[in-house]
Amino acid sequence: MLVLPAVAGLAFLVLPLAGLLIRAPWATLPQRLAEPQVLEALRLSLVCATAATVVCVLCGVPLAWLLARVEFPGRRVVRALVTVPLVLPPVVGGVALLLVLGRRGLVGQWLESAFGITLPFTTLGVIVVEAFVAMPFLVISVEGALRAADRRFEEAAATLGASRWTVFRRVTLPLIMPGVMAGAVLCWARALGEFGATITFAGNFPGTTRTMPLAVYLALETDPDAAIVLSLVLLAVSVVVLASLRDRWVSSP
């Protein structure tokens, strides 16, 4: 009885992707992929998504540990706030970032006056936006791994005289590494596909903030075939990364 709805759900997810493959201009695909603007947008997307993932790992793993292992008042509220970017419309996220990190924002004006740092409409701003929308994926994944980890190994290491940092680095982190890697992969894929908050906070400047999703949007208005080619590139990169890395770290042996 579950086969028919399962097949319908699979078709709903796969048919749009098949439409890209069917309508792709295969004859001119190599020439379009070699165009400078395509290569520049792809390079910018990969660099920004990778940098955003690094930021998410450095900040998200400690945050997940805090939520999973430390009892403090308002922990449920903090957990809810951490997951807000998952359901927040991307454009609203971009507006919120502008109000805080813009030149006249709560923090942005201080950054500009004290350090000369301006985030909106810069490549660094793209990284900030992508980290904002992608970090919840990492935090949720790592928090789940921490809750599932057997704490007896950590307690045994502590009784042998290991410091808290040594226990975390030598025992806890290896135990949750599959969750960290799975969260990082999902985080990277989400950052790679970010559009709404990016165009709101960072704009659409070639070579600076025009990532692949923005290039797809722009090409769709003037050259649909180019938009299909760019979409195929994003689809191929996402599928390869998710299939290779996530299965490697998450699937059972």
Coordinates of C-alpha atoms in Angstrom, one line a residue:
M1 CA 0.0 0.0 0.0
L2 CA 3.0 2.3 0.5
V3 CA 4.5 1.7 -2.9
L4 CA 2.3 4.0 -4.9
P5 CA 2.7 7.1 -2.6
A6 CA 6.4 6.3 -2.4
V7 CA 6.7 6.3 -6.2
A8 CA 4.6 9.4 -6.5
G9 CA 6.9 11.2 -4.0
L10 CA 10.0 10.0 -5.9
A11 CA 8.6 11.2 -9.2
F12 CA 7.7 14.6 -7.7
L13 CA 11.4 15.0 -6.6
V14 CA 13.1 13.5 -9.7
L15 CA 11.0 14.7 -12.6
P16 CA 12.1 18.4 -12.3
L17 CA 15.7 17.2 -12.3
A18 CA 15.0 15.1 -15.3
G19 CA 13.5 18.1 -17.0
L20 CA 16.9 19.9 -16.7
L21 CA 18.7 16.9 -18.3
I22 CA 16.1 16.6 -21.1
R23 CA 16.1 20.3 -22.0
A24 CA 19.8 20.9 -21.6
P25 CA 21.6 22.3 -24.7
W26 CA 24.1 19.4 -24.9
A27 CA 25.5 20.5 -28.3
T28 CA 26.7 23.8 -27.0
L29 CA 27.4 22.7 -23.4
P30 CA 31.2 22.6 -23.5
Q31 CA 31.4 26.1 -25.0
R32 CA 29.0 27.5 -22.5
L33 CA 30.8 26.0 -19.6
A34 CA 34.1 27.5 -20.8
E35 CA 32.6 31.1 -20.7
P36 CA 34.5 33.3 -18.3
Q37 CA 31.4 34.5 -16.4
V38 CA 30.4 30.9 -15.8
L39 CA 33.8 29.9 -14.4
E40 CA 34.0 33.0 -12.3
A41 CA 30.6 32.4 -10.8
L42 CA 31.4 28.8 -10.1
R43 CA 34.8 29.7 -8.5
L44 CA 33.1 32.3 -6.3
S45 CA 30.4 29.9 -5.3
L46 CA 32.9 27.2 -4.3
V47 CA 35.1 29.5 -2.4
C48 CA 32.3 31.2 -0.5
A49 CA 30.5 28.0 0.3
T50 CA 33.7 26.4 1.6
A51 CA 34.6 29.4 3.7
A52 CA 31.1 29.6 5.1
T53 CA 31.3 25.9 6.0
V54 CA 34.6 26.4 7.9
V55 CA 33.0 29.3 9.8
C56 CA 30.0 27.0 10.6
V57 CA 32.2 24.2 11.9
L58 CA 34.3 26.5 14.1
C59 CA 31.2 28.1 15.7
G60 CA 28.6 25.4 15.2
V61 CA 30.3 22.5 16.9
P62 CA 30.8 24.3 20.2
L63 CA 27.3 25.6 20.0
A64 CA 26.0 22.1 19.4
W65 CA 28.0 20.9 22.4
L66 CA 26.6 23.6 24.6
L67 CA 23.0 22.7 23.6
A68 CA 23.6 18.9 24.1
R69 CA 25.8 18.8 27.2
V70 CA 25.1 21.9 29.3
E71 CA 22.0 22.6 31.3
F72 CA 21.2 26.3 31.5
P73 CA 18.0 28.4 31.8
G74 CA 16.4 29.1 28.4
R75 CA 18.1 26.2 26.6
R76 CA 15.0 25.4 24.6
V77 CA 14.6 29.0 23.6
V78 CA 18.3 29.1 22.4
R79 CA 17.7 25.9 20.5
A80 CA 14.6 27.4 18.8
L81 CA 16.6 30.5 17.9
V82 CA 19.3 28.5 16.4
T83 CA 16.9 26.7 14.1
V84 CA 15.1 29.9 13.0
P85 CA 17.1 30.4 9.8
L86 CA 15.8 27.0 8.6
V87 CA 12.2 28.4 8.4
L88 CA 12.9 32.1 8.0
P89 CA 12.3 33.3 4.4
P90 CA 15.8 34.0 2.9
V91 CA 14.9 37.6 1.9
V92 CA 13.9 38.3 5.5
G93 CA 17.2 36.9 6.7
G94 CA 19.0 39.2 4.3
V95 CA 17.0 42.2 5.6
A96 CA 17.8 41.2 9.2
L97 CA 21.5 41.0 8.4
L98 CA 21.4 44.4 6.8
L99 CA 19.8 45.9 9.9
V100 CA 22.6 44.4 12.1
L101 CA 25.6 44.3 9.8
G102 CA 24.9 47.1 7.3
R103 CA 26.8 50.4 7.3
R104 CA 24.1 51.8 9.6
G105 CA 23.3 48.6 11.4
L106 CA 23.6 47.9 15.1
V107 CA 27.0 46.2 14.7
G108 CA 27.9 47.2 11.1
Q109 CA 28.4 50.9 11.9
W110 CA 30.8 50.0 14.7
L111 CA 32.7 47.6 12.5
E112 CA 33.2 50.3 9.8
S113 CA 34.1 53.1 12.3
A114 CA 36.5 51.0 14.4
F115 CA 38.0 48.6 11.9
G116 CA 37.0 49.9 8.4
I117 CA 35.2 46.6 7.7
T118 CA 32.1 46.8 5.4
L119 CA 30.2 43.6 4.9
P120 CA 27.3 44.4 2.6
F121 CA 27.9 44.0 -1.1
T122 CA 31.2 42.3 -0.6
T123 CA 32.5 38.8 -1.0
L124 CA 32.9 38.6 2.8
G125 CA 29.3 39.5 3.0
V126 CA 28.4 36.5 0.8
I127 CA 30.3 34.2 3.2
V128 CA 28.5 35.8 6.2
V129 CA 25.1 35.3 4.6
E130 CA 25.8 31.7 3.6
A131 CA 27.1 30.9 7.1
F132 CA 23.9 32.4 8.6
V133 CA 21.5 30.3 6.6
A134 CA 23.6 27.0 6.7
M135 CA 24.8 26.8 10.3
P136 CA 21.6 25.3 11.7
F137 CA 22.1 22.2 9.5
L138 CA 25.5 21.6 11.2
V139 CA 24.3 22.4 14.7
I140 CA 21.3 20.0 14.5
S141 CA 23.5 17.2 13.0
V142 CA 26.2 17.6 15.6
E143 CA 23.8 17.9 18.5
G144 CA 22.1 14.7 17.5
A145 CA 25.5 12.9 17.3
L146 CA 26.5 14.2 20.8
R147 CA 23.2 13.0 22.3
A148 CA 23.7 9.6 20.7
A149 CA 27.4 9.2 21.7
D150 CA 28.2 6.9 24.6
R151 CA 29.4 9.1 27.4
R152 CA 31.0 6.3 29.2
F153 CA 34.1 6.7 27.0
E154 CA 34.4 10.3 28.1
E155 CA 33.9 9.4 31.7
A156 CA 36.6 6.7 31.5
A157 CA 39.1 9.2 29.9
A158 CA 38.3 11.7 32.7
T159 CA 39.0 9.2 35.4
L160 CA 42.4 8.5 33.9
G161 CA 43.3 12.1 34.4
A162 CA 42.6 13.6 31.0
S163 CA 41.6 17.3 31.0
R164 CA 38.2 18.4 29.6
W165 CA 39.9 19.7 26.4
T166 CA 41.8 16.4 25.9
V167 CA 38.6 14.4 26.4
F168 CA 36.8 16.5 23.9
R169 CA 39.7 16.4 21.3
R170 CA 40.7 12.8 21.7
V171 CA 37.4 11.1 22.7
T172 CA 34.3 13.2 22.0
L173 CA 35.3 14.6 18.6
P174 CA 36.2 11.2 17.1
L175 CA 32.9 9.7 18.4
I176 CA 30.8 12.5 16.7
M177 CA 33.0 12.9 13.6
P178 CA 30.4 11.2 11.3
G179 CA 27.8 13.7 12.5
V180 CA 30.2 16.6 12.1
M181 CA 31.1 15.5 8.5
A182 CA 27.4 14.9 7.6
G183 CA 26.4 18.3 9.0
A184 CA 29.3 20.0 7.2
V185 CA 28.3 18.4 3.9
L186 CA 24.7 19.5 4.2
C187 CA 25.9 22.9 5.4
W188 CA 28.2 23.3 2.3
A189 CA 25.4 22.2 0.0
R190 CA 23.0 24.7 1.6
A191 CA 25.5 27.5 1.3
L192 CA 26.2 26.7 -2.3
G193 CA 22.5 27.1 -3.2
E194 CA 21.8 30.2 -1.2
F195 CA 20.1 32.9 -3.2
G196 CA 17.5 35.2 -1.5
A197 CA 19.5 36.4 1.5
T198 CA 22.6 36.8 -0.7
I199 CA 21.0 39.1 -3.3
T200 CA 19.4 41.1 -0.5
F201 CA 22.5 41.6 1.7
A202 CA 25.4 41.2 -0.8
G203 CA 23.9 42.3 -4.1
N204 CA 24.7 40.9 -7.6
F205 CA 28.1 42.1 -8.7
P206 CA 30.1 40.1 -11.2
G207 CA 33.3 38.6 -9.7
T208 CA 32.4 39.9 -6.2
T209 CA 29.0 38.6 -5.1
R210 CA 27.5 36.9 -8.2
T211 CA 27.4 33.3 -7.2
M212 CA 26.0 30.5 -9.3
P213 CA 22.4 30.8 -8.1
L214 CA 22.4 34.6 -8.8
A215 CA 23.9 33.9 -12.2
V216 CA 21.1 31.4 -12.9
Y217 CA 18.5 34.0 -12.0
L218 CA 20.1 36.6 -14.2
A219 CA 20.6 34.2 -17.2
L220 CA 17.0 33.0 -17.0
E221 CA 15.7 36.5 -18.0
T222 CA 17.9 36.8 -21.1
D223 CA 19.3 33.3 -22.0
P224 CA 17.3 30.3 -20.7
D225 CA 19.8 27.9 -22.2
A226 CA 22.6 29.4 -20.2
A227 CA 20.4 29.2 -17.1
I228 CA 19.9 25.5 -17.7
V229 CA 23.7 25.0 -18.1
L230 CA 24.4 26.8 -14.8
S231 CA 21.7 24.8 -13.1
L232 CA 23.2 21.6 -14.4
V233 CA 26.6 22.6 -12.9
L234 CA 25.1 23.2 -9.5
L235 CA 23.1 20.0 -9.7
A236 CA 26.2 18.0 -10.6
V237 CA 28.4 19.5 -7.9
S238 CA 25.7 19.0 -5.3
V239 CA 25.0 15.4 -6.2
V240 CA 28.6 14.4 -6.4
V241 CA 29.5 15.9 -3.0
L242 CA 26.4 14.6 -1.2
A243 CA 26.7 11.1 -2.7
S244 CA 30.4 10.7 -2.1
L245 CA 31.1 12.4 1.2
R246 CA 27.8 12.0 3.1
D247 CA 27.5 8.3 2.3
R248 CA 31.1 7.7 3.2
W249 CA 30.7 9.1 6.7
V250 CA 27.0 8.3 7.5
S251 CA 26.2 5.0 6.0
S252 CA 26.6 1.9 8.1
P253 CA 29.6 -0.4 7.2

